[in-house]
PDB file of C-alpha atoms in Angstrom:
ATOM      1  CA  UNK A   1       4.851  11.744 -10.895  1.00  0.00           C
ATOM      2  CA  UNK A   2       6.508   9.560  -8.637  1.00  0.00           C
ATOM      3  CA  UNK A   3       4.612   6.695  -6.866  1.00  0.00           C
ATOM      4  CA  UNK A   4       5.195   5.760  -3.242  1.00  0.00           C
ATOM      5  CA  UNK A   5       7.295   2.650  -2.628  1.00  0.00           C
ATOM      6  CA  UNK A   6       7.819   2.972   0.870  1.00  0.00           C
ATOM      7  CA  UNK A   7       4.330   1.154   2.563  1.00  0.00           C
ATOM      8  CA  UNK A   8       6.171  -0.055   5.386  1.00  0.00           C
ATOM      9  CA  UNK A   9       3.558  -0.975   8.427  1.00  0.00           C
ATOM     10  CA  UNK A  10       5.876   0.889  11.274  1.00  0.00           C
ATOM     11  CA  UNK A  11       7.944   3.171  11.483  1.00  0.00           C
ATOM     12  CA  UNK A  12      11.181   3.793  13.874  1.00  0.00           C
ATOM     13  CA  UNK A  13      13.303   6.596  13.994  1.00  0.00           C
ATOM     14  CA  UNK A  14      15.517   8.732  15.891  1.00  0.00           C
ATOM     15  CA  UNK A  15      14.135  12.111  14.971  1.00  0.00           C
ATOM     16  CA  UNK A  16      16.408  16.031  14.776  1.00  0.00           C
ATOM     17  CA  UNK A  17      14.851  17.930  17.957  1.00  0.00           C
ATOM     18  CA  UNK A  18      14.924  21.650  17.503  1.00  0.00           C
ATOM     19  CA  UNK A  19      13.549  23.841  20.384  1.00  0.00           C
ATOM     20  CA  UNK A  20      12.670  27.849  19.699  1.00  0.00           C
ATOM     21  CA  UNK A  21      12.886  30.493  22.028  1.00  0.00           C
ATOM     22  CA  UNK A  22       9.577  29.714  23.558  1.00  0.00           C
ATOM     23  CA  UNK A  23      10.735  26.206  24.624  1.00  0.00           C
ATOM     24  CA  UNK A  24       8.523  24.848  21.693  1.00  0.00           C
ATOM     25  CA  UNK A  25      10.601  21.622  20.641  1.00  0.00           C
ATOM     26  CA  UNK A  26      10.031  20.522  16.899  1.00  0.00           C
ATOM     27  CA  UNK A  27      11.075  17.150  15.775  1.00  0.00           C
ATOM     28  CA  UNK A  28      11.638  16.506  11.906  1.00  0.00           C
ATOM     29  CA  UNK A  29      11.724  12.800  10.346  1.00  0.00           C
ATOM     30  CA  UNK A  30      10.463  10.690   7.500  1.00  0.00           C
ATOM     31  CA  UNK A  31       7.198   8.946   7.704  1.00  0.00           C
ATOM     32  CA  UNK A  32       6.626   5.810   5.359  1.00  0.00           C
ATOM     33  CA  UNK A  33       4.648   6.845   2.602  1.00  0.00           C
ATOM     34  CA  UNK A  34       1.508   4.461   3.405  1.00  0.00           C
ATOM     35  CA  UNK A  35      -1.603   6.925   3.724  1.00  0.00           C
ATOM     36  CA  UNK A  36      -3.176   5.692   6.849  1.00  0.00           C
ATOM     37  CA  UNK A  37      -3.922   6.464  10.473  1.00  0.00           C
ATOM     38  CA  UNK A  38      -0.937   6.455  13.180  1.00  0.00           C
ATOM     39  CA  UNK A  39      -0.039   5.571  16.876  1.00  0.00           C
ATOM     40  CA  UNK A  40       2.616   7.818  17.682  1.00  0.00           C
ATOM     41  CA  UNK A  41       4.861   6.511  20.841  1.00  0.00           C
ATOM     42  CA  UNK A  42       7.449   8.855  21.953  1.00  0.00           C
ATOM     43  CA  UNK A  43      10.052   7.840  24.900  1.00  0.00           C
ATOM     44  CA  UNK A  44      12.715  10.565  25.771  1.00  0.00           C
ATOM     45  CA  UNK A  45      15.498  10.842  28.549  1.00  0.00           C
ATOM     46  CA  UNK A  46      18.198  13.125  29.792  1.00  0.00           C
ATOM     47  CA  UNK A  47      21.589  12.609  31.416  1.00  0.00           C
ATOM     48  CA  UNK A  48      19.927  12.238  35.198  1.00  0.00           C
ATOM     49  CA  UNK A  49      17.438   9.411  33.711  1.00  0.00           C
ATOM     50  CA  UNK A  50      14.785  11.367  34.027  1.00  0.00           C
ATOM     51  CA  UNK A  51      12.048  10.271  31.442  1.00  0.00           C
ATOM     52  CA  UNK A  52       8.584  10.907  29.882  1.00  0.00           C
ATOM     53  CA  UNK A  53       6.934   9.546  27.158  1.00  0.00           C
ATOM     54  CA  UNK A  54       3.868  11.292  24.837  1.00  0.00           C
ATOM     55  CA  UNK A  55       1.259   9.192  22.607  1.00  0.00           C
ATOM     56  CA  UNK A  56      -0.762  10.895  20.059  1.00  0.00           C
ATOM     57  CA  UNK A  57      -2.066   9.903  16.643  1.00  0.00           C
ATOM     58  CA  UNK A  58      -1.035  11.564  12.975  1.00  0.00           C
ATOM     59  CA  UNK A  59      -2.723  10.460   9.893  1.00  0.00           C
ATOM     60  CA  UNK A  60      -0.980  10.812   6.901  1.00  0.00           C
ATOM     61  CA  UNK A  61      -3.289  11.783   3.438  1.00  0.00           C
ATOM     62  CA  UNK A  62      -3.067  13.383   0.287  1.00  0.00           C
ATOM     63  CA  UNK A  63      -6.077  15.582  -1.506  1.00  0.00           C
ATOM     64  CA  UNK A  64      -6.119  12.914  -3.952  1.00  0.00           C
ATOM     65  CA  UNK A  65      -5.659   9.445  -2.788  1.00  0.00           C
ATOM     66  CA  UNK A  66      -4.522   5.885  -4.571  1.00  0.00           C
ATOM     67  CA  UNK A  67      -5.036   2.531  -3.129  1.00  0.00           C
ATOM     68  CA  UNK A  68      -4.660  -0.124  -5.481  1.00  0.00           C
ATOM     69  CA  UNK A  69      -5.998  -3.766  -4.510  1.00  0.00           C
ATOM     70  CA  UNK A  70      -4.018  -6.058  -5.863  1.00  0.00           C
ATOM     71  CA  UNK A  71      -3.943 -10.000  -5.281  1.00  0.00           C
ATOM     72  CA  UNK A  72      -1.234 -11.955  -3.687  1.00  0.00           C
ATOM     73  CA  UNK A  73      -0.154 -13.590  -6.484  1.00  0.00           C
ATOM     74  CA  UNK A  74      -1.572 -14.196 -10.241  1.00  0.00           C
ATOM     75  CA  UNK A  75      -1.288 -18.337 -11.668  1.00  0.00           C
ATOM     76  CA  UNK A  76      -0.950 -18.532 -15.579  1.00  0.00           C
ATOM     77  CA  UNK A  77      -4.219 -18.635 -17.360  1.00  0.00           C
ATOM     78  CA  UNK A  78      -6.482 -16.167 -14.375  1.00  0.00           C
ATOM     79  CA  UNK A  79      -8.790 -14.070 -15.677  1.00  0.00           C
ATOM     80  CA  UNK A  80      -9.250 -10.994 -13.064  1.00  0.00           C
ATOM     81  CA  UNK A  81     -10.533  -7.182 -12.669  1.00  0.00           C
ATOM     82  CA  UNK A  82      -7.638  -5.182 -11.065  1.00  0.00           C
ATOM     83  CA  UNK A  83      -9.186  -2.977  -9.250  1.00  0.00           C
ATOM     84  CA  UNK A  84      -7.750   0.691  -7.612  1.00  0.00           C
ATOM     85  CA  UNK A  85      -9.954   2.855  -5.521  1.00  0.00           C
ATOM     86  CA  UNK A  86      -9.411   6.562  -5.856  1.00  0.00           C
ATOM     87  CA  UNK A  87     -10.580   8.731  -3.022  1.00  0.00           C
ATOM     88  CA  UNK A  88     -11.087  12.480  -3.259  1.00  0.00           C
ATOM     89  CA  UNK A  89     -10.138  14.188   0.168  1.00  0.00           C
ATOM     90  CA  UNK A  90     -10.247  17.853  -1.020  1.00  0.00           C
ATOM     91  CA  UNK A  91     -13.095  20.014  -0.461  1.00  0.00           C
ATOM     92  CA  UNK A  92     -13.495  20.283  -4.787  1.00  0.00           C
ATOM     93  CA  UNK A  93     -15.152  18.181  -6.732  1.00  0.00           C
ATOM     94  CA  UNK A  94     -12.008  16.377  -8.725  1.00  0.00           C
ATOM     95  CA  UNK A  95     -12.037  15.148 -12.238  1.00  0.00           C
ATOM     96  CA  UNK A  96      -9.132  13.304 -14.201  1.00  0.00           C
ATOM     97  CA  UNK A  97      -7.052  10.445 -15.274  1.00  0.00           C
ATOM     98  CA  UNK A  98      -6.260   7.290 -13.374  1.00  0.00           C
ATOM     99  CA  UNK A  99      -3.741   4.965 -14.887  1.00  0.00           C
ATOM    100  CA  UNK A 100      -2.575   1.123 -13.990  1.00  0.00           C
ATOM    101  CA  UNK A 101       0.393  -0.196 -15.903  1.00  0.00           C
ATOM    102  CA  UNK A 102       2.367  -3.242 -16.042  1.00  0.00           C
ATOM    103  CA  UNK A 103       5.956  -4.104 -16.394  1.00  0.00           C
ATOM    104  CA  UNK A 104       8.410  -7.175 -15.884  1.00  0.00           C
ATOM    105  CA  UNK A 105       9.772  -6.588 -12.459  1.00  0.00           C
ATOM    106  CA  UNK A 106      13.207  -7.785 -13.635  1.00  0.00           C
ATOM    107  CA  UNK A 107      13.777  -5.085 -16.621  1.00  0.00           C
ATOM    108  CA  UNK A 108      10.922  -3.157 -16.182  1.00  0.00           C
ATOM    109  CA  UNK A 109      10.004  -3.748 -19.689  1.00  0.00           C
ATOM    110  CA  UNK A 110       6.390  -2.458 -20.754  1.00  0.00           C
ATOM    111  CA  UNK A 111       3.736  -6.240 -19.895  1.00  0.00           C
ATOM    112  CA  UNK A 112       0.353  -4.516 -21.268  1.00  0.00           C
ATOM    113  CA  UNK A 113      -0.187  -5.947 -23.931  1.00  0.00           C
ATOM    114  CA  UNK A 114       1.047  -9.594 -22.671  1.00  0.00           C
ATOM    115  CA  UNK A 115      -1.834  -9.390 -19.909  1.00  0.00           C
ATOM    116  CA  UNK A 116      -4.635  -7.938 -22.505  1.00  0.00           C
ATOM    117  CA  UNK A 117      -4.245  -4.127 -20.687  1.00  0.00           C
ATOM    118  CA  UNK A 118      -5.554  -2.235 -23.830  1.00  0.00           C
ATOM    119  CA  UNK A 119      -6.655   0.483 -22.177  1.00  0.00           C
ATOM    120  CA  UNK A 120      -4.700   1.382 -19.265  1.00  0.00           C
ATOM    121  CA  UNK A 121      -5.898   4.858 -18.309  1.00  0.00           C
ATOM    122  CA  UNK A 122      -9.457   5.672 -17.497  1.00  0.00           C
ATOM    123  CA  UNK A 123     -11.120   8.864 -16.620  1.00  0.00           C
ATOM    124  CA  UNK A 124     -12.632   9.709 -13.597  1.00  0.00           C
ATOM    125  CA  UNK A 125     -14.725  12.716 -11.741  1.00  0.00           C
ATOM    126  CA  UNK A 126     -15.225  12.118  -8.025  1.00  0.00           C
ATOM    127  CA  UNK A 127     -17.439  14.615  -5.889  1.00  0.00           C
ATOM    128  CA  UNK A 128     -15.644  16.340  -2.764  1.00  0.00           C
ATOM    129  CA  UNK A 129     -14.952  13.656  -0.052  1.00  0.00           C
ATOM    130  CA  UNK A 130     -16.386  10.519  -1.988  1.00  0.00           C
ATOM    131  CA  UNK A 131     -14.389   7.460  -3.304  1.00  0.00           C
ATOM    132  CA  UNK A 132     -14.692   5.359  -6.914  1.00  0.00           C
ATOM    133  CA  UNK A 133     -13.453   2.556  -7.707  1.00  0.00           C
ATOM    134  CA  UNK A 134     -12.144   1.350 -11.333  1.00  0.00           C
ATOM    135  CA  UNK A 135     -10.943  -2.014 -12.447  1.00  0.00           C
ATOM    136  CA  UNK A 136      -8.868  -3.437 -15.588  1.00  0.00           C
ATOM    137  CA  UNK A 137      -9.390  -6.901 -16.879  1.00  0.00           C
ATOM    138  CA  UNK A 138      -6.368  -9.074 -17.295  1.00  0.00           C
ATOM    139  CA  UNK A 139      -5.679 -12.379 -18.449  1.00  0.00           C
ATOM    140  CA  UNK A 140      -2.186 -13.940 -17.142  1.00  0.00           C
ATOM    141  CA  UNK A 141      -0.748 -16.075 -20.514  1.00  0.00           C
ATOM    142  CA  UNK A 142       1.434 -19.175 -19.683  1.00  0.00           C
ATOM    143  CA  UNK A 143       5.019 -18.606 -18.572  1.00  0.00           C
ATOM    144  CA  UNK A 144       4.363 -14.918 -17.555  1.00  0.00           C
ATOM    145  CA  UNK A 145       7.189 -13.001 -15.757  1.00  0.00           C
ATOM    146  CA  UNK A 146       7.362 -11.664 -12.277  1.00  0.00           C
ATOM    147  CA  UNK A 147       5.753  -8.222 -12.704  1.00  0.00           C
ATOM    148  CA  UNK A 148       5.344  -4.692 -11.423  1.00  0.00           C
ATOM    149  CA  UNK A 149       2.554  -2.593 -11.225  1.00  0.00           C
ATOM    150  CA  UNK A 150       1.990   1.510 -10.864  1.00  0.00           C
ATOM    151  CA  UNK A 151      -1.652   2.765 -10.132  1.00  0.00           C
ATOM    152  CA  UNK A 152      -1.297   6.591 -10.765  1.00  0.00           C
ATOM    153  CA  UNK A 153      -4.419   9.176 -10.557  1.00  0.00           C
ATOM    154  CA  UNK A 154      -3.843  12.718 -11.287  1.00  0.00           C
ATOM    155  CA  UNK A 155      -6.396  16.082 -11.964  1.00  0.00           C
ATOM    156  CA  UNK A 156      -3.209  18.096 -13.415  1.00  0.00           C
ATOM    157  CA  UNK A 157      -2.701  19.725  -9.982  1.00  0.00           C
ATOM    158  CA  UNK A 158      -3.173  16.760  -7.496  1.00  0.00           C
ATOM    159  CA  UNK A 159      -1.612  13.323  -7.867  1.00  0.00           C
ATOM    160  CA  UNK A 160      -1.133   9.981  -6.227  1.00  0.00           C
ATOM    161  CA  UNK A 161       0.194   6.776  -6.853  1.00  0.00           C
ATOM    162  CA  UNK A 162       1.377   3.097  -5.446  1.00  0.00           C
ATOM    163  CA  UNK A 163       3.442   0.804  -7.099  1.00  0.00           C
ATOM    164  CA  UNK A 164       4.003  -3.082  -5.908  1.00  0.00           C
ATOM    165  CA  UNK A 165       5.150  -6.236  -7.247  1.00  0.00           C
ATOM    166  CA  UNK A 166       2.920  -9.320  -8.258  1.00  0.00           C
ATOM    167  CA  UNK A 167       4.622 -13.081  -8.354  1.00  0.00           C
ATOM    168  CA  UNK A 168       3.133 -15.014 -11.235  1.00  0.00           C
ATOM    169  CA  UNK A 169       3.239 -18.610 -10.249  1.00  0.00           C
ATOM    170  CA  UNK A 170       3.096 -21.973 -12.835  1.00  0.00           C
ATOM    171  CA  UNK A 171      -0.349 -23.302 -12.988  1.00  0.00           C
ATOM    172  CA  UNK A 172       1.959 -26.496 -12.106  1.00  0.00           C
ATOM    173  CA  UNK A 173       2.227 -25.773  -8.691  1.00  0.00           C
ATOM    174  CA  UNK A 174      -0.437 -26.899  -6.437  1.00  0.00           C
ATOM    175  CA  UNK A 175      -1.102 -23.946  -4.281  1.00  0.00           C
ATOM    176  CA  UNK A 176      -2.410 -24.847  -0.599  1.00  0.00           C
ATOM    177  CA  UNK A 177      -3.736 -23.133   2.577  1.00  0.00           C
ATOM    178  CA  UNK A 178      -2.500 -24.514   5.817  1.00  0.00           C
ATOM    179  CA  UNK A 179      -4.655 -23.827   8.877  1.00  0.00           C
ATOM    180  CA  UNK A 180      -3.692 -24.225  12.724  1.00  0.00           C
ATOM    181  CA  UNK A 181      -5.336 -26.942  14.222  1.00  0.00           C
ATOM    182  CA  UNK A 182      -4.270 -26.686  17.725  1.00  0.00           C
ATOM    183  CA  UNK A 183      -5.021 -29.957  20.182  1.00  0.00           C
ATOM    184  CA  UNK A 184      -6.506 -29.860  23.312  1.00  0.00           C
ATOM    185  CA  UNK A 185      -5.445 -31.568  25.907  1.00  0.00           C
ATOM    186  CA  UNK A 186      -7.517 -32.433  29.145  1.00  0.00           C
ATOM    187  CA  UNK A 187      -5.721 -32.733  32.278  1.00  0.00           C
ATOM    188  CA  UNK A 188      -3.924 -35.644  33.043  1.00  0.00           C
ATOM    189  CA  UNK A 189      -4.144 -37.106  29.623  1.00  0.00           C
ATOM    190  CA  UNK A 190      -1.015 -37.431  27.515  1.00  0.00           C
ATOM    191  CA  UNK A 191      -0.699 -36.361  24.011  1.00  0.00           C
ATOM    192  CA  UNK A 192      -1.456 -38.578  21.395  1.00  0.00           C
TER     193      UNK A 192
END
């Protein structure tokens, strides 16, 4: 089982236009694989500049659905629950395994063990249209690589998965949030 890569926000594309004899046009292209809810803009002209455009929505969804929530980043010496929601779309109650595994990003060696992942597949049985959520401990050691995760959830017959990358950063480095703090100026004053 393969687990999507592609979670790109947009999409753009110049899509393969087939019409039938009925005039119905088809277009054919590839979506990102990020299960969510679309605005669909279409623009279209022909050789006397004539133009239209169309807006519609498409949601794109599996029967069995993955969405990991990972953090940002992980510091050496964190403690956290990983956790990975599992929704069931499918009008069937679904039962199975859902699985989160770790690797170093730059060989994709096996990092389980290193982050204290001793059991990295859990069972689950979600009624028709609910959601569950499970969540894996993990304690970042010092000098930890970059790493890669894979959330995967499959009954046998339906599967789903997400993959992503998590930077591991020194406990050394102070880590700071930087807010806006825009100045108002009233008329006829100069800036400070």
């Amino acid at each position: 089982m393969s687990a999507r890569q592609n979670l790109n926000e947009t999409a753009f594309f110049f899509p393969q236009l087939t019409s039938d004899a009925n005039g119905i046009v088809r277009m054919t292209f590839t979506m990102p694989e990020a299960l969510t809810q679309w605005r669909f803009l279409g623009f279209a002209h022909d050789q006397q500049l004539r133009s239209g455009w169309l807006e519609d929505h498409a949601v794109t969804a599996k029967e069995i659905m993955v969405q990991p929530n990972p953090p940002r980043f992980l510091r050496e010496g964190d403690v956290l629950e990983f956790t990975v929601k599992v929704s069931n779309q499918s009008a069937a109650r679904q039962t199975g395994k859902v699985r989160l595994t770790l690797a170093r990003a730059d060989t994709d060696e096996h990092a389980d063990a290193l982050l204290g992942n001793t059991q990295p597949e859990l069972d689950f049985d979600i009624p028709s249209k609910e959601s569950r959520s499970y969540a894996w401990r993990l304690t970042v050691p010092d000098r930890a690589p970059f790493l890669a995760y894979r959330a995967v959830a499959s009954t046998g017959r339906l599967s789903d998965g997400e993959e992503g990358y998590l930077p591991v950063l020194s406990r050394r480095i102070l880590v700071t949030e930087s807010l806006p703090l825009p100045i108002r100026v009233k008329p006829g004053r100069a800036r400070p």
